[in-house]
XYZ file of C-alpha atoms in Angstrom:
706
model
C 180.726 155.175 -11.984
C 181.535 151.479 -12.479
C 179.143 149.161 -10.661
C 181.937 146.667 -9.998
C 183.846 149.339 -8.116
C 180.721 150.414 -6.289
C 179.942 146.942 -5.033
C 183.257 146.655 -3.240
C 182.697 146.974 0.527
C 185.850 149.106 0.753
C 183.887 151.837 -1.019
C 181.361 152.014 1.816
C 181.638 153.771 5.167
C 178.979 153.882 7.853
C 178.769 157.035 9.953
C 176.654 157.055 13.072
C 176.196 159.192 16.153
C 176.465 157.770 19.669
C 177.130 160.035 22.638
C 176.796 157.137 25.089
C 177.001 153.364 24.959
C 173.465 152.085 25.402
C 171.903 148.661 24.941
C 170.542 149.902 21.613
C 173.967 151.038 20.459
C 175.507 147.673 21.392
C 172.807 145.953 19.341
C 173.543 148.184 16.336
C 177.272 147.595 16.720
C 176.815 143.838 16.765
C 174.636 143.888 13.645
C 177.270 145.974 11.848
C 180.063 143.621 12.934
C 177.980 140.669 11.796
C 178.356 141.890 8.184
C 181.817 143.490 8.515
C 180.646 147.042 7.957
C 183.240 149.754 8.454
C 181.726 152.051 11.081
C 182.902 155.416 12.330
C 181.225 156.689 15.471
C 180.659 160.414 15.880
C 180.026 162.357 19.072
C 181.530 159.948 21.564
C 183.172 162.786 23.475
C 179.999 164.878 23.644
C 176.808 164.951 25.666
C 173.519 164.693 23.805
C 171.743 167.982 23.111
C 169.370 167.409 20.220
C 168.826 166.197 16.656
C 170.673 169.156 15.150
C 173.801 167.772 16.741
C 173.704 164.885 14.248
C 173.873 167.299 11.291
C 176.706 169.299 12.863
C 178.728 166.150 13.499
C 178.033 164.800 10.021
C 179.026 168.092 8.417
C 182.341 168.095 10.256
C 183.017 164.444 9.430
C 182.344 164.962 5.701
C 184.947 167.690 5.270
C 187.690 165.142 4.658
C 185.563 163.339 2.048
C 184.240 166.414 0.216
C 185.940 165.589 -3.071
C 185.658 161.803 -2.890
C 183.230 160.808 -5.639
C 183.727 157.058 -5.221
C 183.077 156.739 -1.507
C 179.521 155.856 -0.481
C 178.470 156.823 3.021
C 175.573 155.414 4.978
C 174.559 157.800 7.734
C 172.275 156.294 10.342
C 171.090 156.557 13.862
C 172.393 153.808 16.110
C 170.234 153.442 19.205
C 167.150 152.306 17.297
C 168.644 150.638 14.238
C 169.432 147.083 13.202
C 171.322 146.165 10.030
C 169.724 143.129 8.396
C 172.100 142.488 5.507
C 175.609 143.263 4.315
C 177.401 145.959 2.313
C 177.107 144.159 -1.032
C 173.309 144.113 -0.980
C 173.165 147.660 0.349
C 175.407 149.010 -2.385
C 173.583 147.094 -5.089
C 170.210 148.498 -4.039
C 171.663 151.992 -3.743
C 173.018 151.766 -7.273
C 169.647 150.575 -8.534
C 167.998 153.669 -7.039
C 169.838 155.766 -9.680
C 170.256 158.756 -7.397
C 173.240 160.248 -5.640
C 171.471 160.406 -2.254
C 168.669 158.134 -1.031
C 166.710 158.896 2.123
C 164.466 156.517 4.000
C 160.747 157.072 3.530
C 158.005 157.250 6.143
C 154.235 156.937 6.260
C 153.756 160.254 8.101
C 155.040 163.757 7.371
C 157.158 164.899 10.311
C 157.793 167.224 12.061
C 155.437 169.631 10.258
C 152.278 168.081 8.834
C 151.517 171.350 7.018
C 154.285 170.502 4.539
C 152.524 167.333 3.434
C 150.882 168.852 0.289
C 154.271 169.997 -0.980
C 155.627 166.460 -1.277
C 155.792 165.056 -4.828
C 153.068 162.613 -5.746
C 154.031 158.929 -5.431
C 152.013 156.247 -7.236
C 153.286 153.490 -4.950
C 155.149 153.513 -1.679
C 155.747 155.826 1.235
C 155.793 159.474 0.371
C 157.527 161.324 3.197
C 161.184 161.805 4.060
C 162.700 160.179 7.114
C 166.018 161.407 8.454
C 166.894 158.347 10.576
C 169.009 156.882 7.792
C 170.204 157.890 4.329
C 172.914 156.836 1.908
C 174.838 158.733 -0.757
C 178.124 159.605 -2.315
C 180.346 161.497 0.075
C 180.681 164.471 -2.275
C 176.931 164.847 -2.598
C 176.299 164.413 1.118
C 178.828 167.194 1.654
C 176.687 169.426 -0.571
C 173.585 168.308 1.331
C 174.787 169.557 4.723
C 176.842 172.496 3.485
C 174.077 175.007 4.292
C 173.596 173.804 7.870
C 173.985 176.601 10.394
C 171.434 175.548 13.002
C 172.032 174.800 16.654
C 171.999 171.359 18.247
C 168.339 171.624 19.238
C 167.151 172.307 15.680
C 165.255 169.537 13.889
C 167.474 167.646 11.475
C 164.447 166.135 9.767
C 162.947 169.541 9.042
C 166.287 170.708 7.606
C 166.495 167.761 5.213
C 162.776 167.991 4.391
C 163.061 171.607 3.259
C 165.944 170.722 0.971
C 163.988 167.817 -0.509
C 160.855 169.915 -1.043
C 162.849 172.591 -2.889
C 162.955 171.286 -6.490
C 166.168 173.129 -7.275
C 168.055 171.883 -4.242
C 166.621 168.388 -4.642
C 167.901 168.209 -8.207
C 171.264 169.748 -7.301
C 171.981 167.114 -4.643
C 170.091 164.486 -6.656
C 167.922 163.165 -3.807
C 165.254 160.502 -3.907
C 163.351 158.545 -1.294
C 163.326 154.798 -0.783
C 159.563 154.655 -1.314
C 159.191 150.870 -1.364
C 161.505 150.168 1.568
C 164.077 148.260 -0.460
C 166.937 149.726 1.588
C 165.348 151.317 4.657
C 162.403 150.214 6.760
C 161.042 152.868 9.092
C 158.717 150.954 11.387
C 157.028 153.988 12.936
C 153.572 154.278 11.448
C 154.054 151.025 9.532
C 154.120 148.418 12.289
C 151.631 146.226 10.440
C 153.764 146.103 7.306
C 156.646 144.060 8.698
C 156.973 140.367 9.541
C 159.875 138.022 10.128
C 161.039 135.823 7.284
C 162.897 132.646 8.267
C 164.836 131.122 5.412
C 167.917 128.899 5.123
C 169.408 129.703 8.495
C 168.812 133.439 8.137
C 166.147 135.780 9.411
C 165.071 138.959 7.622
C 162.407 141.555 8.175
C 160.043 141.430 5.225
C 157.833 144.293 4.128
C 154.610 142.536 3.137
C 153.123 145.567 1.397
C 155.923 145.894 -1.169
C 157.396 142.386 -0.816
C 160.847 143.786 -0.085
C 163.649 142.826 2.282
C 165.047 146.066 3.748
C 168.731 146.242 4.630
C 168.320 148.636 7.550
C 165.471 148.656 10.066
C 164.741 151.780 12.090
C 162.275 151.940 14.962
C 161.667 155.087 16.946
C 159.036 156.139 19.440
C 156.490 153.398 20.154
C 157.824 151.352 17.252
C 160.952 150.578 19.309
C 158.991 147.707 20.812
C 158.588 146.064 17.424
C 162.243 146.737 16.627
C 163.218 145.005 19.869
C 161.101 142.027 18.870
C 162.656 141.887 15.401
C 166.076 142.311 16.975
C 165.588 139.044 18.842
C 166.066 137.369 15.460
C 167.597 139.801 12.968
C 170.234 139.639 11.615
C 171.799 136.473 13.068
C 170.516 136.298 16.603
C 168.182 133.300 16.657
C 167.181 130.868 13.898
C 165.419 127.539 13.845
C 168.594 125.933 12.535
C 171.074 127.397 15.012
C 168.993 128.350 18.011
C 170.422 131.290 19.955
C 173.581 132.561 18.274
C 174.455 135.354 20.705
C 173.616 133.737 24.051
C 177.252 132.977 24.827
C 178.625 136.321 23.664
C 179.914 138.893 26.145
C 179.551 136.670 29.195
C 180.964 137.443 32.631
C 182.452 134.252 33.990
C 182.382 133.582 37.728
C 184.011 130.169 37.481
C 187.530 131.543 37.974
C 186.755 133.257 41.277
C 188.681 131.413 43.963
C 187.387 133.058 47.138
C 183.932 134.069 48.299
C 185.120 137.652 48.793
C 185.844 137.977 45.073
C 182.191 137.440 44.084
C 180.118 140.501 43.127
C 178.112 142.036 45.964
C 174.380 141.536 45.387
C 171.465 143.212 47.139
C 168.508 140.816 47.163
C 165.142 142.529 47.550
C 162.343 140.233 48.763
C 158.731 141.427 48.593
C 155.701 140.016 50.392
C 152.676 142.028 49.320
C 149.773 139.645 49.892
C 149.002 136.327 51.603
C 151.075 133.732 49.776
C 151.327 129.951 50.127
C 154.558 128.081 50.829
C 156.471 131.050 52.234
C 158.532 128.803 54.515
C 159.651 126.875 51.441
C 160.587 130.146 49.741
C 163.017 130.985 52.524
C 164.484 127.472 52.452
C 165.263 127.931 48.759
C 166.695 131.384 49.445
C 169.048 129.897 52.015
C 170.100 127.205 49.530
C 171.098 129.567 46.715
C 174.515 128.632 45.378
C 176.062 132.010 46.047
C 178.275 133.175 48.936
C 175.979 134.543 51.634
C 178.621 137.031 52.732
C 178.272 138.649 49.308
C 174.509 139.020 49.679
C 172.694 141.854 51.417
C 169.038 141.134 52.143
C 166.227 143.656 52.028
C 162.888 142.136 53.031
C 159.702 144.200 52.716
C 156.765 142.373 54.269
C 153.303 143.944 54.179
C 151.507 140.884 55.574
C 151.115 140.285 59.308
C 150.246 136.668 58.523
C 153.793 136.086 57.239
C 155.624 137.797 60.095
C 156.297 134.442 61.759
C 157.786 132.995 58.574
C 160.207 135.889 58.093
C 161.229 136.006 61.744
C 161.869 132.264 61.827
C 164.150 132.553 58.806
C 166.021 135.564 60.192
C 166.451 133.966 63.609
C 168.329 131.064 62.019
C 170.111 132.679 59.065
C 170.452 136.473 59.444
C 174.049 136.386 60.703
C 175.128 134.380 57.660
C 174.539 137.328 55.291
C 176.575 140.456 54.613
C 173.732 142.607 55.875
C 169.978 142.330 56.509
C 167.313 145.033 56.529
C 163.793 143.959 57.418
C 160.766 146.204 57.029
C 157.806 144.505 58.685
C 154.058 145.199 58.552
C 154.167 147.476 61.589
C 156.612 149.808 59.835
C 155.655 149.062 56.241
C 156.273 151.859 53.801
C 153.312 153.810 52.517
C 152.771 151.603 49.462
C 154.239 148.759 47.436
C 155.961 151.148 45.024
C 157.779 152.939 47.817
C 158.993 149.650 49.291
C 160.419 148.636 45.916
C 162.020 152.038 45.353
C 163.701 151.787 48.759
C 165.071 148.320 48.070
C 166.506 149.277 44.700
C 168.047 152.410 46.135
C 170.086 150.395 48.645
C 172.080 149.053 45.714
C 172.099 152.369 43.857
C 173.627 154.223 46.814
C 176.301 151.609 47.498
C 179.183 151.834 44.985
C 180.195 148.270 45.893
C 176.800 146.854 44.922
C 177.207 145.311 41.486
C 173.733 143.776 41.169
C 170.240 144.146 42.533
C 168.131 140.980 42.513
C 164.412 141.562 43.043
C 162.156 138.615 43.825
C 158.530 138.328 44.920
C 157.740 135.644 47.444
C 155.332 133.851 45.079
C 158.246 132.944 42.791
C 159.450 129.359 43.208
C 163.085 129.270 42.080
C 163.999 125.603 41.812
C 167.323 126.359 40.146
C 169.727 127.141 42.991
C 172.343 128.471 40.512
C 169.992 131.169 39.239
C 171.957 134.111 40.644
C 175.242 132.967 39.114
C 173.527 132.204 35.804
C 171.953 135.639 35.524
C 175.138 137.467 36.486
C 177.170 135.535 33.932
C 174.829 136.545 31.089
C 176.029 140.124 31.696
C 172.860 142.019 30.729
C 171.621 145.364 32.052
C 168.370 143.805 33.247
C 167.675 140.084 33.021
C 164.794 137.990 34.319
C 164.786 134.216 34.636
C 161.689 132.977 32.820
C 159.143 131.492 35.215
C 155.492 130.665 34.608
C 152.608 129.036 36.404
C 152.626 125.259 36.221
C 150.554 123.969 33.293
C 149.728 127.549 32.341
C 150.891 130.280 29.966
C 150.900 132.926 32.698
C 154.526 134.064 33.070
C 156.726 136.852 34.411
C 157.107 138.618 31.038
C 155.086 139.992 28.151
C 156.234 139.570 24.580
C 154.404 142.685 23.360
C 152.288 145.613 24.509
C 148.882 146.777 23.334
C 148.390 150.323 22.087
C 147.363 151.406 25.598
C 150.440 149.857 27.180
C 148.947 146.649 28.536
C 149.460 142.981 27.756
C 149.536 141.761 24.182
C 150.704 138.350 23.003
C 153.657 138.288 20.648
C 153.917 135.681 17.927
C 156.673 133.860 19.821
C 155.280 134.165 23.368
C 153.926 130.624 23.680
C 157.080 129.100 22.185
C 159.226 131.014 24.680
C 157.070 130.102 27.687
C 156.994 126.453 26.656
C 160.728 126.577 25.839
C 160.218 125.597 22.227
C 162.439 128.571 21.395
C 165.333 128.900 23.819
C 167.464 132.000 24.206
C 167.777 135.484 25.694
C 164.801 137.622 24.658
C 164.421 141.395 24.609
C 160.907 142.035 25.958
C 158.884 145.118 26.961
C 157.733 143.907 30.369
C 159.118 141.762 33.186
C 157.922 141.256 36.731
C 158.244 139.132 39.881
C 161.948 138.306 39.573
C 164.841 140.019 37.777
C 168.474 141.098 38.098
C 169.620 144.704 37.504
C 173.199 145.873 37.175
C 174.208 148.321 39.895
C 176.048 150.434 37.322
C 172.801 150.822 35.364
C 171.000 151.966 38.521
C 173.669 154.578 39.151
C 173.628 155.899 35.585
C 170.723 155.312 33.189
C 168.244 154.511 35.990
C 169.553 156.971 38.553
C 166.149 158.477 39.357
C 164.880 157.232 42.733
C 161.225 156.738 41.854
C 161.131 154.074 39.153
C 157.942 152.458 40.412
C 155.545 155.317 39.694
C 154.376 156.345 36.226
C 150.966 157.913 35.881
C 148.228 155.552 37.002
C 150.150 152.378 36.228
C 150.778 149.661 38.801
C 154.313 149.525 40.248
C 155.482 146.673 37.996
C 154.219 148.356 34.826
C 155.583 151.705 36.008
C 159.040 150.219 36.456
C 159.047 148.763 32.948
C 157.662 151.969 31.465
C 160.433 154.032 33.073
C 163.089 151.537 32.018
C 161.885 151.600 28.397
C 161.885 155.403 28.378
C 165.534 155.359 29.421
C 166.447 153.049 26.552
C 167.510 150.192 28.823
C 166.692 146.731 27.501
C 164.922 144.122 29.612
C 165.702 140.527 28.746
C 164.146 137.247 29.795
C 166.240 134.072 29.924
C 164.655 130.678 29.235
C 167.894 128.819 28.528
C 167.408 126.812 31.704
C 164.386 125.761 33.700
C 164.368 128.137 36.644
C 161.094 127.427 38.423
C 157.542 128.683 38.399
C 155.069 131.164 39.852
C 152.523 130.240 42.491
C 148.862 130.912 41.962
C 147.579 133.228 44.699
C 143.938 132.809 43.784
C 141.643 131.808 46.639
C 144.484 131.627 49.158
C 142.962 132.087 52.601
C 144.610 132.553 55.972
C 141.802 131.278 58.181
C 143.570 128.059 59.182
C 146.707 127.325 61.153
C 148.482 125.657 58.216
C 146.880 127.171 55.156
C 149.209 125.471 52.675
C 147.345 122.206 53.275
C 144.448 123.672 51.314
C 146.581 124.385 48.193
C 146.193 120.993 46.545
C 143.974 122.454 43.814
C 145.682 125.792 43.120
C 149.329 124.729 43.466
C 149.397 120.955 43.382
C 153.060 120.630 42.416
C 154.192 122.666 45.416
C 151.667 120.883 47.618
C 153.054 117.553 46.483
C 156.661 118.554 47.149
C 155.831 119.746 50.637
C 153.447 117.018 51.738
C 153.907 113.824 49.682
C 156.657 111.436 50.752
C 159.651 111.568 48.369
C 159.537 107.773 47.988
C 155.888 107.773 46.928
C 156.991 107.668 43.282
C 158.630 104.309 43.968
C 155.360 103.014 45.367
C 153.617 104.104 42.162
C 156.036 101.830 40.298
C 155.160 98.911 42.551
C 158.351 99.269 44.550
C 158.642 99.922 48.285
C 155.168 98.484 48.897
C 155.204 96.006 51.737
C 152.547 93.429 52.651
C 152.823 92.780 56.402
C 149.528 90.841 56.432
C 147.411 89.170 53.714
C 145.927 91.799 51.386
C 147.295 94.567 53.620
C 149.639 96.967 51.883
C 152.000 99.420 53.475
C 153.575 102.295 51.539
C 154.988 105.813 52.053
C 152.521 108.622 51.467
C 153.132 111.724 53.655
C 156.181 113.746 54.610
C 156.842 114.452 58.254
C 155.727 118.029 57.607
C 152.348 116.815 56.330
C 151.874 114.606 59.376
C 152.851 117.340 61.814
C 150.675 119.998 60.193
C 147.594 117.761 60.036
C 147.971 116.935 63.745
C 148.545 120.589 64.634
C 145.582 121.656 62.507
C 143.307 119.229 64.327
C 144.574 120.203 67.764
C 144.198 123.866 66.854
C 140.590 123.183 65.826
C 140.206 121.325 69.089
C 136.657 120.025 68.855
C 137.396 116.339 69.379
C 134.424 113.996 69.644
C 133.608 112.512 73.048
C 134.108 108.904 71.972
C 130.471 107.921 72.642
C 127.952 106.194 70.392
C 125.839 109.317 69.942
C 127.383 111.389 67.149
C 125.399 114.221 65.598
C 127.965 114.532 62.818
C 126.695 111.310 61.280
C 123.506 110.707 59.370
C 121.316 108.915 61.882
C 123.377 110.277 64.760
C 124.812 106.925 65.890
C 128.372 105.517 65.719
C 128.668 101.783 66.286
C 132.429 101.779 66.940
C 133.215 105.292 68.178
C 136.634 106.922 68.375
C 137.836 110.265 69.646
C 138.271 112.068 66.354
C 137.747 115.114 64.164
C 136.223 114.683 60.707
C 137.768 116.326 57.650
C 134.398 117.954 57.036
C 134.688 119.812 60.349
C 137.740 121.717 59.151
C 136.350 122.112 55.594
C 138.942 119.766 54.160
C 136.804 117.090 52.550
C 137.297 118.268 48.931
C 141.048 118.549 49.376
C 141.221 115.148 51.078
C 139.222 113.513 48.293
C 141.635 114.930 45.691
C 144.566 113.662 47.755
C 143.056 110.163 47.798
C 142.252 110.267 44.093
C 145.654 111.551 42.971
C 148.007 109.753 45.332
C 146.219 106.710 46.797
C 143.923 105.529 44.000
C 146.794 104.700 41.579
C 148.329 102.396 44.179
C 144.943 100.845 44.934
C 144.493 100.003 41.271
C 147.979 98.500 41.152
C 147.531 96.293 44.239
C 143.896 95.338 43.576
C 143.874 94.765 39.787
C 140.549 95.300 38.092
C 139.234 97.620 40.798
C 138.968 101.287 39.869
C 138.089 103.866 42.482
C 136.956 107.459 42.402
C 138.034 107.728 46.055
C 134.590 108.617 47.351
C 134.075 108.589 51.110
C 131.536 109.436 53.772
C 134.002 109.281 56.620
C 137.566 110.594 56.700
C 138.900 111.636 60.063
C 141.875 111.933 62.400
C 141.794 109.677 65.474
C 143.567 110.441 68.739
C 144.577 107.618 71.095
C 145.745 108.340 74.650
C 146.067 105.942 77.606
C 143.837 108.093 79.815
C 141.343 108.953 77.056
C 140.810 106.196 74.484
C 143.812 103.855 74.308
C 142.457 101.285 71.836
C 139.576 100.263 69.593
C 137.462 97.113 69.793
C 137.404 94.593 66.916
C 135.289 95.814 64.000
C 134.743 95.923 60.265
C 135.077 99.241 58.427
C 132.191 100.682 56.430
C 134.292 100.774 53.271
C 135.420 98.844 50.244
C 138.933 99.617 51.364
C 140.436 101.648 54.172
C 143.435 103.949 54.317
C 145.102 104.331 57.705
C 148.021 106.810 57.841
C 150.328 107.062 60.868
C 150.760 110.745 61.755
C 153.427 110.406 64.440
C 156.219 108.077 65.550
C 156.065 105.079 67.842
C 158.814 105.099 70.442
C 159.151 108.853 70.118
C 155.669 110.303 70.487
C 153.939 107.294 72.023
C 154.354 103.669 72.993
C 152.155 100.707 72.147
C 149.499 101.096 69.495
C 149.232 99.369 66.163
C 146.637 97.257 64.370
C 145.741 93.539 64.570
C 143.832 91.650 61.911
C 142.048 88.907 63.812
C 141.244 86.569 60.904
C 144.947 86.255 60.121
C 146.237 86.794 63.674
C 148.574 89.364 62.112
C 149.640 92.536 63.889
C 151.436 95.688 62.820
C 152.906 97.094 66.007
C 155.383 99.633 64.696
C 153.590 101.814 62.148
C 155.916 104.247 60.387
C 155.138 107.953 60.435
C 153.850 109.086 57.041
C 153.178 105.523 55.819
C 149.716 104.295 54.884
C 148.119 100.940 55.588
C 145.624 99.940 52.901
C 143.305 96.998 53.445
C 139.796 95.780 52.511
C 137.142 97.181 54.804
C 134.290 94.672 54.922
C 134.054 90.925 55.522
C 137.649 89.701 55.429
C 139.652 92.183 57.493
C 138.098 92.205 60.915
C 140.594 94.231 63.000
C 141.218 96.102 66.249
C 143.320 99.040 67.435
C 145.981 97.884 69.876
C 146.372 99.811 73.162
C 148.472 102.956 73.293
C 150.306 102.725 76.598
C 152.119 106.051 76.724
C 151.946 109.413 74.944
C 149.502 110.314 72.202
C 149.024 108.499 68.926
C 147.391 110.074 65.862
C 146.172 108.354 62.696
C 144.281 109.608 59.634
C 141.585 107.151 58.556
C 139.538 107.105 55.348
C 136.658 104.714 54.605
C 136.862 104.745 50.802
C 133.958 103.706 48.553
C 131.490 102.915 51.353
């Protein structure tokens, strides 16, 4: 047969079996289309019964090609296969094999290990037949399957193996194996043999043992995970030159929808399973999602009594805005976390109108308000927005699994988390936040209990069950979506526990408590000087001010305002105030970090050449009331510099008040809530607290670098 004729793609036909359209089949189809393979799909009108079905379907399909000696047919599985190169290379390598039929080769004899000694000796390469893919002339493949009379449950691999091990039949059909993986790469049992090869805008899977570039990659059983990883790149999915090639393929656009009622109905499942900081902020972000609320049904499962007030406050204001709300509180909490998640997912599964189920844990901080639209438009079965802890590699996905099913780091994990590689990534594990198609829940994932699997935790159980069903889980890092809170050391012993999160979750702490204009002050802008060497700048949000005041009042152990003070070393206060020290509420470490991170940079800007570590002996909240202690006598502070922060509003919460610097006869009578006064403490800035004539005034004072 003329090699020039053979190399023509028209002489090649791909036959494959697919009884249902799965994520794996769509991947195979795309890889075939990428190289313009001619593909004929068998079994589309049938249900799946077993491997013997593939032989029956192939036998029937070959009848029309029985006498065609020029046609080459590649028969392959589809759910676990990726084509890495085109027909020309495939045909060339087939011709070089010098046999009429070439089967893939494997590292392990299957399904009967007892047949292993009967295999011909091989000096180099894999010795055992694999039935996942083979190529041959149509006339010879017709001979190969002519003797098939098994049922659909019979092993196809055993059938082909027995033919190959019979010397007479092997010679009659002229069969060989692709021992060195030049055409076929079976990953199962050879996971360590294969790496990615990036070259000239293309990506191939390279067999390092034989230094070959297989045309077809097959991964079955546990090796599907490696195939999914390779399939993130091969054949033309992602390259360093192009980035993500397929990210804008098969999208579902929502931009043309003109009315809110035309948007897909989404069930949003919200899970509170442990004490979590910044829950109020979570619900604010939920309310601000850029998606029609009347097309959202809420399911909130809260296992924490501590967060009951946060959920109820949100529902009191917003519940009527949504299509429907179901709240399961701590008093009626389901038996376990898995059951709560099963129940939430089943709300979507049982409602034919539910097109998507969006699951989110309360520790996820979604800063991207378009996240729901973005995920829907990507049109994947299951898709998670990539989120990670700030300044950390901890994220909501795993790039690989260990042999026992737990976390393993893939080669590309760090690049994906740090968004050095941007795309849509097929991964074995997602958690915390993800979107699932309702149609997938009603078909491939129709079983109710997806959150139990052996002794695995609910999140791992879900992913294990999803993988078993052949549904792909993707993670999207095309945009910056947000991050995950650290829950370590979060305690609920205070009234406003978020105040103590400055170490664990400083970014969220800053957004909640630091004035939005503080960044301008860091640039030297928005800093006023109402008196000589006195600087006035924004530092706290109203929320910070309110929570500090409420925390102190909740603690309640205000000093008596006398000179005797057992809290101090020596027990004597020269200029006493009615106050509570930060040490009394165990806030001194947090307060020192606040001063160091947010006050010290401004100090160094306004007092050039002075560098502070923001050390203090005294930091406290003072309360002024007309009938208690309305004012403070002239005094020097025991500090290098002092920070005085107004915690409430003059004219609204109190009247009078303020500070007068006697040396300069300069007064500040209208301190702004959340703004800090910074001034030298000793020698030059002798000052007094002006009388509060009505209401209650609160200030936070720090004597820095005593």
